[in-house]
Amino acid sequence: MYWFSADFHLGHFNIIEYTNRPFKTIEEMDETIINNFNSVVNKDDIIVHAGDFTLLHNKELIYKKYINRLKGNNLFLRGSHDYWLPKTARHIFEKEINGKFVVVCHYAMRTWARSHWNSFMLYGHSHGRLEPIGKQYDIGVDNNNFYPVSFDQIIEIMKTRSDNPNFIKERK
């Protein structure tokens, strides 16, 4: 199973105020996000994190405090604040999943790979404040009750969305 998420901002106190998160402390926020994540993700699942996992810089501490506690196979894309990732870390993930092409990036795009074939664009960064266009969805935790989003959920969400603005035809 594929899962998608973004904008954990673990260890980032100011994000609580900036985005109106319903937590009083960093510890409460961090534990809620990690517990929610582990309550739905299984050890063999693949999770794509679209940036802003944490603002911390110490890679050893990040693994000890957060990553080693997460279930599944976690792939981290670079976001605005991922200083702990190598500078060569990917910004974009592209994959065909169950016959549907998916593009994941920290930032929303106006057009993206295969958007003219109604591919999906999953993004973070906007913390639920950006209106999606066509087959886009904000996978950030602020937009999803602090849970990751499964590919099955994405499929259901996209059924309610209009075609991409540059859609020309379904890919055969």
XYZ file of C-alpha atoms in Angstrom, residues 1-165:
165
model
C 0.000 0.000 0.000
C 1.201 3.501 -0.810
C 0.688 6.352 1.643
C 1.400 10.060 1.238
C 1.952 12.872 3.698
C 3.707 16.198 4.189
C 4.394 18.965 6.658
C 4.873 17.024 9.892
C 7.082 19.883 11.178
C 8.175 17.671 14.079
C 9.934 19.626 16.811
C 8.743 22.970 15.390
C 6.859 24.875 18.098
C 5.947 27.932 15.999
C 4.022 25.819 13.474
C 1.372 25.268 16.157
C 0.515 28.981 16.083
C 1.225 29.577 12.378
C -1.249 26.938 11.235
C -3.625 26.864 14.215
C -2.752 23.302 15.158
C -4.790 22.056 18.147
C -1.798 21.289 20.374
C -0.369 22.990 23.443
C 3.156 21.540 23.241
C 5.632 20.211 20.690
C 5.578 16.852 22.461
C 1.789 16.577 22.149
C 1.943 17.483 18.452
C 4.849 15.138 17.678
C 3.297 12.198 19.541
C -0.124 12.693 17.926
C 1.335 12.780 14.415
C 3.571 9.735 15.003
C 0.800 7.737 16.731
C -1.726 8.580 13.999
C 0.810 7.574 11.356
C 1.594 4.245 13.011
C -2.096 3.481 13.578
C -2.727 3.186 9.811
C 0.633 2.372 8.187
C 1.899 -1.234 8.117
C 5.524 -2.366 8.140
C 5.552 -3.253 4.418
C 3.804 -0.067 3.225
C 5.588 2.644 1.246
C 5.194 6.208 2.473
C 6.188 9.283 0.496
C 6.782 12.307 2.733
C 6.534 15.469 0.610
C 8.793 17.680 2.676
C 8.982 19.588 5.945
C 9.346 16.492 8.094
C 11.294 18.413 10.759
C 13.255 21.629 11.154
C 15.929 19.875 13.198
C 19.404 19.611 11.656
C 20.990 16.725 13.582
C 20.413 13.621 11.446
C 21.324 11.212 14.270
C 18.797 12.837 16.606
C 16.110 12.890 13.895
C 16.489 9.146 13.335
C 16.527 8.367 17.049
C 13.658 10.671 17.990
C 11.382 10.246 14.958
C 12.266 8.129 11.927
C 13.140 4.929 13.790
C 9.677 5.063 15.384
C 7.787 5.180 12.074
C 6.358 2.051 10.489
C 6.806 1.281 6.820
C 9.359 2.164 4.177
C 9.690 5.933 4.343
C 10.847 8.026 1.386
C 11.619 11.661 2.196
C 11.404 14.420 -0.412
C 13.020 17.779 0.170
C 10.731 20.575 1.355
C 11.312 24.100 2.657
C 12.919 23.059 5.942
C 14.560 19.665 5.432
C 18.100 20.736 6.270
C 18.920 17.241 7.533
C 18.477 15.691 4.083
C 21.434 15.647 1.705
C 21.417 18.435 -0.864
C 20.995 15.732 -3.507
C 17.697 14.511 -2.004
C 14.849 14.305 -4.476
C 12.296 17.090 -4.773
C 9.850 15.104 -6.894
C 8.502 11.555 -6.812
C 6.837 10.177 -9.946
C 5.277 6.733 -10.132
C 2.520 4.829 -11.861
C 0.449 3.134 -9.168
C -2.353 0.778 -10.147
C -2.475 2.315 -13.625
C -2.575 5.931 -12.426
C 0.409 8.268 -12.757
C 1.186 10.251 -9.594
C 3.506 13.232 -9.102
C 4.437 14.209 -5.535
C 6.274 17.412 -4.625
C 6.399 19.697 -1.616
C 5.070 22.527 -3.779
C 1.855 22.512 -5.819
C 2.314 22.930 -9.562
C 0.132 24.444 -12.280
C 1.124 21.683 -14.701
C 3.081 18.525 -13.976
C 4.207 15.335 -15.686
C 1.307 13.797 -17.616
C -1.207 16.319 -16.254
C -2.657 16.455 -19.773
C -3.609 12.798 -19.174
C -5.249 13.633 -15.807
C -2.350 12.408 -13.676
C -2.498 13.255 -9.972
C -0.456 16.016 -8.307
C 0.013 15.565 -4.546
C 1.628 18.382 -2.586
C 2.175 19.942 0.824
C 3.589 23.316 1.894
C 0.274 25.217 1.910
C -1.112 23.672 5.129
C -4.612 23.303 3.672
C -4.842 26.918 2.504
C -4.536 26.419 -1.262
C -7.478 25.574 -3.514
C -6.583 22.547 -5.632
C -6.826 22.726 -9.410
C -8.127 19.615 -11.179
C -6.540 16.387 -9.959
C -4.467 17.958 -7.170
C -4.606 17.192 -3.465
C -2.874 18.648 -0.398
C -1.469 15.631 1.439
C -0.182 17.710 4.363
C -1.164 16.658 7.871
C -2.991 19.951 8.494
C -5.393 19.057 5.673
C -5.900 15.446 6.806
C -6.526 15.476 10.564
C -2.830 14.745 11.191
C -2.917 11.388 9.352
C -1.213 10.200 6.172
C -3.427 9.599 3.128
C -3.590 6.194 1.434
C -3.561 5.788 -2.331
C -7.064 4.283 -2.055
C -8.232 7.493 -0.363
C -6.548 9.554 -3.098
C -8.443 7.587 -5.771
C -11.772 8.328 -4.044
C -10.925 12.023 -3.605
C -9.921 12.385 -7.264
C -13.263 10.928 -8.398
C -14.843 14.128 -7.049
C -12.387 16.454 -8.814
C -12.706 18.068 -12.205
C -10.277 17.253 -14.998
C -6.912 18.980 -15.042
C -7.063 22.327 -16.898
